[in-house]
């Protein structure tokens, strides 16, 4: 076996697909699309280095492996990396050689960032390779389906904050509200929440436009949002209707199904499921104002999740850094009222 290494060329994707076959993991499905020609970070393209390993037989090189390292505008403190080797060429040092070559390229990244990260599924060849290469887990992510009615609905007061009685249908109407996904107020809390739960791998400073593009505009599939507000208070005391709404404590953004199965894996944001299928869970992003105290945040998220999953199943991404959401969801996993929708994902890094 004579292995030679070169830069990625057009057509390598099709040649490798013939050798590799279908993706073994969700991470392979996502990151195969990152294998592309190298770029110096100009013309709107991210800096990228992509290397192919060929098995040369009778003077003809057959692509059998590839690796890529690239910068990302989101989470700029590390470089994304991905390596895949054909099954019948593994354990021959090809992956290790590709990684060493990518590390040399990363040392010259224009951002000055050289630390690598990758996504792997536990107990897979990719996870074993990452561990042997010195990449350790820095985050765990799970995709969880919560069954309808898994949590009891919150009980709201039977009077509004002007002291007037309200019917059962209207109870809570001053704290539970629909909100347009284009709302600046919603965008602000979503951006602050995302930043707070990624203190282990900072996304950098997110502008309003970036938050909208990542989570809330039409291209993300976002098609609705509800918020749970703090009880509004009147500046004139009890018995006088408040003039302002309470601040947002928790939110839930729902997403439509992607146009194709791969659409959910194409970007950094959350992808939906096939909402047209009977009983299919709705993809939701649930979070809270990061300024809330831990107990208040846990209560707000639990109440929001109970409202969101009252009649229909929902699917959400649960990272270990999401303390309030874990407090609500992990007991449901233990009791069978929620289930994992896919294998866990580990983010590993130097």
mmCIF file of C-alpha atoms in Angstrom:
data_model
loop_
_atom_site.group_PDB
_atom_site.id
_atom_site.type_symbol
_atom_site.label_atom_id
_atom_site.label_comp_id
_atom_site.label_asym_id
_atom_site.label_seq_id
_atom_site.Cartn_x
_atom_site.Cartn_y
_atom_site.Cartn_z
ATOM 1 C CA UNK A 1 0.000 0.000 0.000
ATOM 2 C CA UNK A 2 1.587 3.258 -1.215
ATOM 3 C CA UNK A 3 -0.145 6.318 0.224
ATOM 4 C CA UNK A 4 0.374 9.801 -1.198
ATOM 5 C CA UNK A 5 -1.104 13.073 0.045
ATOM 6 C CA UNK A 6 -2.267 16.092 -1.925
ATOM 7 C CA UNK A 7 -4.697 19.014 -1.786
ATOM 8 C CA UNK A 8 -8.396 18.476 -2.419
ATOM 9 C CA UNK A 9 -9.487 18.659 -6.050
ATOM 10 C CA UNK A 10 -12.868 18.954 -7.708
ATOM 11 C CA UNK A 11 -14.410 15.522 -8.103
ATOM 12 C CA UNK A 12 -12.826 14.094 -4.958
ATOM 13 C CA UNK A 13 -16.194 14.131 -3.209
ATOM 14 C CA UNK A 14 -17.697 11.715 -5.725
ATOM 15 C CA UNK A 15 -14.609 9.499 -5.760
ATOM 16 C CA UNK A 16 -14.544 9.261 -1.970
ATOM 17 C CA UNK A 17 -18.284 8.637 -1.765
ATOM 18 C CA UNK A 18 -17.814 5.532 -3.911
ATOM 19 C CA UNK A 19 -15.157 4.252 -1.500
ATOM 20 C CA UNK A 20 -16.730 5.349 1.782
ATOM 21 C CA UNK A 21 -20.378 4.572 1.114
ATOM 22 C CA UNK A 22 -23.018 6.092 3.356
ATOM 23 C CA UNK A 23 -22.042 8.080 6.465
ATOM 24 C CA UNK A 24 -21.515 5.997 9.600
ATOM 25 C CA UNK A 25 -22.631 8.743 12.008
ATOM 26 C CA UNK A 26 -24.587 11.977 12.049
ATOM 27 C CA UNK A 27 -21.271 13.810 12.425
ATOM 28 C CA UNK A 28 -19.980 12.262 9.194
ATOM 29 C CA UNK A 29 -23.168 13.318 7.425
ATOM 30 C CA UNK A 30 -22.708 16.887 8.647
ATOM 31 C CA UNK A 31 -18.985 17.364 8.168
ATOM 32 C CA UNK A 32 -18.530 15.629 4.826
ATOM 33 C CA UNK A 33 -19.937 18.831 3.341
ATOM 34 C CA UNK A 34 -16.947 20.707 4.829
ATOM 35 C CA UNK A 35 -14.558 18.765 2.575
ATOM 36 C CA UNK A 36 -13.900 21.288 -0.170
ATOM 37 C CA UNK A 37 -11.037 23.072 -1.959
ATOM 38 C CA UNK A 38 -8.610 24.956 0.279
ATOM 39 C CA UNK A 39 -9.198 28.679 0.705
ATOM 40 C CA UNK A 40 -7.119 31.569 2.021
ATOM 41 C CA UNK A 41 -10.138 33.217 3.610
ATOM 42 C CA UNK A 42 -10.840 35.719 0.838
ATOM 43 C CA UNK A 43 -13.880 36.310 -1.323
ATOM 44 C CA UNK A 44 -16.266 35.621 1.542
ATOM 45 C CA UNK A 45 -14.970 32.067 2.030
ATOM 46 C CA UNK A 46 -13.567 30.867 5.370
ATOM 47 C CA UNK A 47 -9.904 29.921 5.646
ATOM 48 C CA UNK A 48 -9.706 26.201 4.951
ATOM 49 C CA UNK A 49 -7.137 23.513 4.299
ATOM 50 C CA UNK A 50 -8.285 20.189 2.884
ATOM 51 C CA UNK A 51 -5.981 17.229 2.201
ATOM 52 C CA UNK A 52 -6.692 13.939 0.416
ATOM 53 C CA UNK A 53 -4.879 10.635 0.881
ATOM 54 C CA UNK A 54 -4.577 8.427 -2.202
ATOM 55 C CA UNK A 55 -3.732 4.744 -2.407
ATOM 56 C CA UNK A 56 -1.510 4.524 -5.488
ATOM 57 C CA UNK A 57 -1.996 1.275 -7.400
ATOM 58 C CA UNK A 58 -0.114 0.736 -10.671
ATOM 59 C CA UNK A 59 0.536 4.447 -10.866
ATOM 60 C CA UNK A 60 -3.106 5.395 -10.377
ATOM 61 C CA UNK A 61 -4.095 7.276 -7.216
ATOM 62 C CA UNK A 62 -7.407 6.271 -5.645
ATOM 63 C CA UNK A 63 -8.709 8.658 -2.943
ATOM 64 C CA UNK A 64 -9.313 6.722 0.279
ATOM 65 C CA UNK A 65 -9.230 9.390 3.007
ATOM 66 C CA UNK A 66 -9.515 13.121 3.530
ATOM 67 C CA UNK A 67 -9.165 15.677 6.280
ATOM 68 C CA UNK A 68 -10.108 19.317 6.649
ATOM 69 C CA UNK A 69 -9.469 22.134 9.092
ATOM 70 C CA UNK A 70 -11.209 25.488 8.830
ATOM 71 C CA UNK A 71 -12.062 28.716 10.593
ATOM 72 C CA UNK A 72 -15.606 29.593 11.606
ATOM 73 C CA UNK A 73 -17.134 33.006 12.204
ATOM 74 C CA UNK A 74 -19.167 31.489 15.030
ATOM 75 C CA UNK A 75 -17.110 30.108 17.923
ATOM 76 C CA UNK A 76 -13.834 31.571 16.581
ATOM 77 C CA UNK A 77 -11.589 30.387 19.436
ATOM 78 C CA UNK A 78 -11.059 26.964 17.834
ATOM 79 C CA UNK A 79 -10.806 25.527 14.332
ATOM 80 C CA UNK A 80 -13.210 22.846 13.181
ATOM 81 C CA UNK A 81 -11.559 19.658 11.982
ATOM 82 C CA UNK A 82 -12.787 16.455 10.380
ATOM 83 C CA UNK A 83 -11.002 13.329 9.121
ATOM 84 C CA UNK A 84 -12.483 10.241 7.488
ATOM 85 C CA UNK A 85 -10.647 7.132 6.309
ATOM 86 C CA UNK A 86 -12.100 4.271 4.268
ATOM 87 C CA UNK A 87 -12.907 1.279 6.459
ATOM 88 C CA UNK A 88 -10.393 -1.030 4.763
ATOM 89 C CA UNK A 89 -7.585 1.523 5.139
ATOM 90 C CA UNK A 90 -7.960 2.241 8.855
ATOM 91 C CA UNK A 91 -5.352 1.473 11.521
ATOM 92 C CA UNK A 92 -2.580 2.080 8.993
ATOM 93 C CA UNK A 93 -1.527 5.535 10.201
ATOM 94 C CA UNK A 94 -3.368 7.462 7.476
ATOM 95 C CA UNK A 95 -5.635 9.338 9.868
ATOM 96 C CA UNK A 96 -2.727 10.203 12.169
ATOM 97 C CA UNK A 97 -0.711 11.510 9.207
ATOM 98 C CA UNK A 98 -3.626 13.624 8.019
ATOM 99 C CA UNK A 99 -4.067 15.042 11.515
ATOM 100 C CA UNK A 100 -0.382 15.939 11.759
ATOM 101 C CA UNK A 101 -0.538 17.665 8.371
ATOM 102 C CA UNK A 102 -3.689 19.569 9.356
ATOM 103 C CA UNK A 103 -2.058 20.695 12.603
ATOM 104 C CA UNK A 104 0.857 22.117 10.624
ATOM 105 C CA UNK A 105 -1.589 23.988 8.415
ATOM 106 C CA UNK A 106 -3.544 25.205 11.452
ATOM 107 C CA UNK A 107 -0.384 26.733 12.881
ATOM 108 C CA UNK A 108 -0.484 29.168 9.949
ATOM 109 C CA UNK A 109 -4.186 30.076 10.153
ATOM 110 C CA UNK A 110 -4.590 33.845 9.640
ATOM 111 C CA UNK A 111 -6.615 34.181 12.850
ATOM 112 C CA UNK A 112 -3.693 32.895 14.890
ATOM 113 C CA UNK A 113 -5.992 30.204 16.314
ATOM 114 C CA UNK A 114 -4.488 26.719 16.221
ATOM 115 C CA UNK A 115 -6.581 24.763 18.745
ATOM 116 C CA UNK A 116 -8.744 22.106 17.085
ATOM 117 C CA UNK A 117 -12.189 20.751 17.890
ATOM 118 C CA UNK A 118 -14.381 18.075 16.345
ATOM 119 C CA UNK A 119 -17.665 16.271 16.897
ATOM 120 C CA UNK A 120 -17.769 12.526 17.522
ATOM 121 C CA UNK A 121 -20.247 9.901 18.605
ATOM 122 C CA UNK A 122 -19.235 7.941 21.726
ATOM 123 C CA UNK A 123 -17.975 4.366 21.282
ATOM 124 C CA UNK A 124 -17.217 4.802 17.558
ATOM 125 C CA UNK A 125 -13.933 4.597 15.630
ATOM 126 C CA UNK A 126 -13.988 8.382 15.371
ATOM 127 C CA UNK A 127 -14.222 8.773 19.143
ATOM 128 C CA UNK A 128 -11.401 6.265 19.663
ATOM 129 C CA UNK A 129 -9.214 8.087 17.141
ATOM 130 C CA UNK A 130 -9.914 11.460 18.766
ATOM 131 C CA UNK A 131 -9.024 10.098 22.186
ATOM 132 C CA UNK A 132 -5.773 8.594 20.929
ATOM 133 C CA UNK A 133 -4.933 11.945 19.322
ATOM 134 C CA UNK A 134 -5.324 13.768 22.631
ATOM 135 C CA UNK A 135 -8.709 15.358 21.943
ATOM 136 C CA UNK A 136 -10.845 15.278 25.093
ATOM 137 C CA UNK A 137 -14.588 15.979 25.492
ATOM 138 C CA UNK A 138 -15.498 19.568 26.321
ATOM 139 C CA UNK A 139 -19.255 19.225 25.842
ATOM 140 C CA UNK A 140 -21.967 16.584 25.452
ATOM 141 C CA UNK A 141 -25.106 17.140 23.419
ATOM 142 C CA UNK A 142 -28.253 15.013 23.284
ATOM 143 C CA UNK A 143 -31.303 15.203 21.049
ATOM 144 C CA UNK A 144 -34.341 14.515 23.239
ATOM 145 C CA UNK A 145 -38.018 13.945 22.459
ATOM 146 C CA UNK A 146 -40.402 14.949 25.268
ATOM 147 C CA UNK A 147 -43.764 13.198 25.229
ATOM 148 C CA UNK A 148 -47.050 15.147 25.415
ATOM 149 C CA UNK A 149 -48.194 15.936 28.927
ATOM 150 C CA UNK A 150 -44.902 14.843 30.476
ATOM 151 C CA UNK A 151 -44.963 17.855 32.784
ATOM 152 C CA UNK A 152 -47.878 19.340 34.685
ATOM 153 C CA UNK A 153 -49.035 22.726 33.452
ATOM 154 C CA UNK A 154 -48.228 25.705 35.664
ATOM 155 C CA UNK A 155 -51.073 27.215 37.705
ATOM 156 C CA UNK A 156 -51.662 30.885 37.044
ATOM 157 C CA UNK A 157 -53.423 33.404 39.342
ATOM 158 C CA UNK A 158 -57.172 33.849 38.895
ATOM 159 C CA UNK A 159 -56.845 37.638 38.964
ATOM 160 C CA UNK A 160 -54.827 39.901 36.724
ATOM 161 C CA UNK A 161 -52.430 42.461 38.117
ATOM 162 C CA UNK A 162 -55.064 45.137 38.038
ATOM 163 C CA UNK A 163 -56.886 43.011 40.622
ATOM 164 C CA UNK A 164 -59.631 42.008 38.186
ATOM 165 C CA UNK A 165 -60.864 38.408 38.091
ATOM 166 C CA UNK A 166 -60.016 36.368 35.002
ATOM 167 C CA UNK A 167 -61.628 33.246 33.651
ATOM 168 C CA UNK A 168 -59.778 29.947 33.385
ATOM 169 C CA UNK A 169 -59.276 30.518 29.667
ATOM 170 C CA UNK A 170 -57.562 33.854 30.222
ATOM 171 C CA UNK A 171 -55.496 32.895 33.268
ATOM 172 C CA UNK A 172 -51.845 33.536 32.549
ATOM 173 C CA UNK A 173 -52.552 35.667 29.493
ATOM 174 C CA UNK A 174 -50.466 38.481 30.952
ATOM 175 C CA UNK A 175 -47.371 36.270 31.256
ATOM 176 C CA UNK A 176 -47.649 33.680 28.431
ATOM 177 C CA UNK A 177 -47.618 35.346 25.028
ATOM 178 C CA UNK A 178 -46.914 34.711 21.375
ATOM 179 C CA UNK A 179 -44.077 36.817 20.052
ATOM 180 C CA UNK A 180 -42.926 37.454 16.496
ATOM 181 C CA UNK A 181 -39.594 35.812 15.681
ATOM 182 C CA UNK A 182 -38.417 39.183 14.397
ATOM 183 C CA UNK A 183 -38.904 40.779 17.810
ATOM 184 C CA UNK A 184 -35.864 42.710 19.038
ATOM 185 C CA UNK A 185 -36.767 41.749 22.606
ATOM 186 C CA UNK A 186 -36.767 38.043 21.724
ATOM 187 C CA UNK A 187 -33.586 38.358 19.672
ATOM 188 C CA UNK A 188 -31.813 39.961 22.617
ATOM 189 C CA UNK A 189 -32.650 37.217 25.125
ATOM 190 C CA UNK A 190 -31.942 34.403 22.632
ATOM 191 C CA UNK A 191 -28.528 35.874 21.859
ATOM 192 C CA UNK A 192 -27.615 36.328 25.508
ATOM 193 C CA UNK A 193 -28.789 32.808 26.358
ATOM 194 C CA UNK A 194 -26.799 31.205 23.531
ATOM 195 C CA UNK A 195 -23.680 33.083 24.608
ATOM 196 C CA UNK A 196 -24.174 32.088 28.261
ATOM 197 C CA UNK A 197 -24.547 28.358 27.570
ATOM 198 C CA UNK A 198 -21.446 28.394 25.363
ATOM 199 C CA UNK A 199 -18.991 29.828 27.854
ATOM 200 C CA UNK A 200 -16.979 26.631 27.235
ATOM 201 C CA UNK A 201 -16.486 27.666 23.572
ATOM 202 C CA UNK A 202 -17.351 31.325 23.192
ATOM 203 C CA UNK A 203 -19.337 32.307 20.096
ATOM 204 C CA UNK A 204 -17.818 35.780 20.271
ATOM 205 C CA UNK A 205 -19.898 38.950 20.262
ATOM 206 C CA UNK A 206 -23.191 38.232 18.492
ATOM 207 C CA UNK A 207 -24.965 41.069 16.731
ATOM 208 C CA UNK A 208 -28.747 41.261 16.435
ATOM 209 C CA UNK A 209 -28.414 40.318 12.775
ATOM 210 C CA UNK A 210 -26.310 37.253 13.557
ATOM 211 C CA UNK A 211 -28.788 35.992 16.153
ATOM 212 C CA UNK A 212 -31.618 36.454 13.686
ATOM 213 C CA UNK A 213 -29.718 34.624 10.949
ATOM 214 C CA UNK A 214 -28.761 31.735 13.227
ATOM 215 C CA UNK A 215 -32.030 31.130 15.052
ATOM 216 C CA UNK A 216 -34.956 33.315 14.080
ATOM 217 C CA UNK A 217 -35.245 34.238 10.413
ATOM 218 C CA UNK A 218 -37.240 32.311 7.812
ATOM 219 C CA UNK A 219 -34.216 30.459 6.442
ATOM 220 C CA UNK A 220 -33.727 28.738 9.822
ATOM 221 C CA UNK A 221 -37.253 27.358 9.609
ATOM 222 C CA UNK A 222 -38.357 29.374 12.660
ATOM 223 C CA UNK A 223 -42.095 29.858 12.396
ATOM 224 C CA UNK A 224 -43.280 30.764 15.870
ATOM 225 C CA UNK A 225 -42.255 31.722 19.376
ATOM 226 C CA UNK A 226 -43.908 31.935 22.761
ATOM 227 C CA UNK A 227 -42.470 33.591 25.837
ATOM 228 C CA UNK A 228 -43.073 33.315 29.547
ATOM 229 C CA UNK A 229 -42.868 36.734 31.165
ATOM 230 C CA UNK A 230 -42.412 37.870 34.718
ATOM 231 C CA UNK A 231 -45.588 39.106 36.383
ATOM 232 C CA UNK A 232 -46.098 42.711 35.297
ATOM 233 C CA UNK A 233 -46.078 45.288 38.056
ATOM 234 C CA UNK A 234 -47.883 48.607 38.145
ATOM 235 C CA UNK A 235 -45.986 51.760 38.987
ATOM 236 C CA UNK A 236 -49.123 52.897 40.878
ATOM 237 C CA UNK A 237 -49.479 49.906 43.166
ATOM 238 C CA UNK A 238 -51.917 47.035 43.562
ATOM 239 C CA UNK A 239 -55.309 47.478 41.903
ATOM 240 C CA UNK A 240 -54.006 49.588 39.026
ATOM 241 C CA UNK A 241 -53.368 47.806 35.749
ATOM 242 C CA UNK A 242 -49.679 47.828 34.804
ATOM 243 C CA UNK A 243 -48.750 49.736 31.663
ATOM 244 C CA UNK A 244 -45.744 47.570 30.739
ATOM 245 C CA UNK A 245 -45.297 43.860 30.184
ATOM 246 C CA UNK A 246 -43.013 41.860 32.437
ATOM 247 C CA UNK A 247 -39.547 40.925 31.208
ATOM 248 C CA UNK A 248 -39.039 37.637 29.341
ATOM 249 C CA UNK A 249 -38.095 34.801 31.703
ATOM 250 C CA UNK A 250 -38.159 31.915 29.210
ATOM 251 C CA UNK A 251 -38.789 31.373 25.506
ATOM 252 C CA UNK A 252 -39.524 28.578 23.046
ATOM 253 C CA UNK A 253 -38.929 28.918 19.307
ATOM 254 C CA UNK A 254 -40.454 26.262 17.046
ATOM 255 C CA UNK A 255 -39.059 25.225 13.679
ATOM 256 C CA UNK A 256 -40.613 23.869 10.510
ATOM 257 C CA UNK A 257 -39.367 20.715 8.822
ATOM 258 C CA UNK A 258 -36.316 21.097 6.543
ATOM 259 C CA UNK A 259 -36.782 20.727 2.807
ATOM 260 C CA UNK A 260 -34.469 17.674 2.741
ATOM 261 C CA UNK A 261 -33.158 15.266 5.397
ATOM 262 C CA UNK A 262 -29.691 16.823 5.151
ATOM 263 C CA UNK A 263 -30.958 20.363 5.680
ATOM 264 C CA UNK A 264 -31.020 19.921 9.424
ATOM 265 C CA UNK A 265 -27.314 19.046 9.417
ATOM 266 C CA UNK A 266 -26.088 21.771 7.089
ATOM 267 C CA UNK A 267 -25.470 24.593 9.531
ATOM 268 C CA UNK A 268 -24.843 25.626 13.112
ATOM 269 C CA UNK A 269 -28.476 26.204 13.983
ATOM 270 C CA UNK A 270 -31.208 23.795 14.951
ATOM 271 C CA UNK A 271 -32.869 21.724 12.235
ATOM 272 C CA UNK A 272 -36.483 20.591 12.243
ATOM 273 C CA UNK A 273 -38.075 17.219 11.738
ATOM 274 C CA UNK A 274 -40.742 16.136 9.308
ATOM 275 C CA UNK A 275 -43.691 17.915 10.844
ATOM 276 C CA UNK A 276 -45.962 16.451 8.175
ATOM 277 C CA UNK A 277 -45.557 12.928 9.561
ATOM 278 C CA UNK A 278 -48.322 12.005 12.005
ATOM 279 C CA UNK A 279 -47.115 12.240 15.564
ATOM 280 C CA UNK A 280 -43.715 13.640 14.578
ATOM 281 C CA UNK A 281 -42.209 15.893 17.253
ATOM 282 C CA UNK A 282 -41.856 19.596 16.654
ATOM 283 C CA UNK A 283 -38.304 20.895 16.853
ATOM 284 C CA UNK A 284 -38.046 23.601 19.529
ATOM 285 C CA UNK A 285 -35.322 25.756 21.044
ATOM 286 C CA UNK A 286 -36.087 26.396 24.709
ATOM 287 C CA UNK A 287 -34.093 28.804 26.845
ATOM 288 C CA UNK A 288 -34.262 31.522 29.464
ATOM 289 C CA UNK A 289 -32.948 34.923 30.424
ATOM 290 C CA UNK A 290 -29.408 34.143 31.654
ATOM 291 C CA UNK A 291 -29.729 36.930 34.235
ATOM 292 C CA UNK A 292 -32.230 34.826 36.220
ATOM 293 C CA UNK A 293 -31.140 33.098 39.403
ATOM 294 C CA UNK A 294 -30.630 29.353 38.984
ATOM 295 C CA UNK A 295 -33.869 28.353 40.772
ATOM 296 C CA UNK A 296 -35.911 30.941 38.873
ATOM 297 C CA UNK A 297 -34.406 29.851 35.552
ATOM 298 C CA UNK A 298 -35.177 26.181 36.278
ATOM 299 C CA UNK A 299 -38.790 27.004 37.167
ATOM 300 C CA UNK A 300 -39.265 29.216 34.099
ATOM 301 C CA UNK A 301 -37.837 26.611 31.716
ATOM 302 C CA UNK A 302 -39.883 23.821 33.275
ATOM 303 C CA UNK A 303 -43.080 25.861 32.916
ATOM 304 C CA UNK A 304 -42.221 26.772 29.323
ATOM 305 C CA UNK A 305 -41.505 23.153 28.428
ATOM 306 C CA UNK A 306 -44.766 22.002 30.015
ATOM 307 C CA UNK A 307 -46.697 24.514 27.885
ATOM 308 C CA UNK A 308 -44.797 23.631 24.704
ATOM 309 C CA UNK A 309 -45.185 19.867 25.127
ATOM 310 C CA UNK A 310 -48.719 19.902 26.532
ATOM 311 C CA UNK A 311 -50.508 18.328 23.540
ATOM 312 C CA UNK A 312 -47.785 17.358 21.087
ATOM 313 C CA UNK A 313 -44.290 15.847 21.373
ATOM 314 C CA UNK A 314 -41.349 18.199 21.034
ATOM 315 C CA UNK A 315 -37.714 17.575 20.224
ATOM 316 C CA UNK A 316 -34.943 19.709 21.642
ATOM 317 C CA UNK A 317 -31.185 19.817 21.867
ATOM 318 C CA UNK A 318 -29.911 19.277 25.401
ATOM 319 C CA UNK A 319 -26.314 20.270 26.101
ATOM 320 C CA UNK A 320 -24.695 19.576 29.447
ATOM 321 C CA UNK A 321 -24.148 23.335 29.786
ATOM 322 C CA UNK A 322 -27.937 23.933 29.788
ATOM 323 C CA UNK A 323 -28.399 23.560 33.551
ATOM 324 C CA UNK A 324 -32.006 24.769 33.752
ATOM 325 C CA UNK A 325 -33.166 22.620 30.829
ATOM 326 C CA UNK A 326 -31.328 19.578 32.197
ATOM 327 C CA UNK A 327 -33.149 20.023 35.516
ATOM 328 C CA UNK A 328 -36.464 19.707 33.659
ATOM 329 C CA UNK A 329 -35.581 17.043 31.088
ATOM 330 C CA UNK A 330 -33.287 14.562 32.822
ATOM 331 C CA UNK A 331 -35.969 13.385 35.307
ATOM 332 C CA UNK A 332 -38.226 12.792 32.282
ATOM 333 C CA UNK A 333 -35.538 10.662 30.651
ATOM 334 C CA UNK A 334 -35.210 8.666 33.872
ATOM 335 C CA UNK A 335 -38.973 8.117 34.092
ATOM 336 C CA UNK A 336 -39.479 7.250 30.421
ATOM 337 C CA UNK A 337 -41.509 10.383 29.653
ATOM 338 C CA UNK A 338 -38.744 11.529 27.327
ATOM 339 C CA UNK A 339 -36.340 9.571 25.128
ATOM 340 C CA UNK A 340 -33.165 10.093 23.166
ATOM 341 C CA UNK A 341 -33.884 10.652 19.483
ATOM 342 C CA UNK A 342 -30.323 9.903 18.374
ATOM 343 C CA UNK A 343 -26.925 8.944 19.695
ATOM 344 C CA UNK A 344 -25.117 11.436 21.889
ATOM 345 C CA UNK A 345 -22.645 13.861 20.351
ATOM 346 C CA UNK A 346 -19.379 14.840 22.015
ATOM 347 C CA UNK A 347 -17.466 17.985 21.126
ATOM 348 C CA UNK A 348 -13.787 17.158 21.632
ATOM 349 C CA UNK A 349 -10.841 19.523 21.629
ATOM 350 C CA UNK A 350 -7.158 19.917 22.445
#
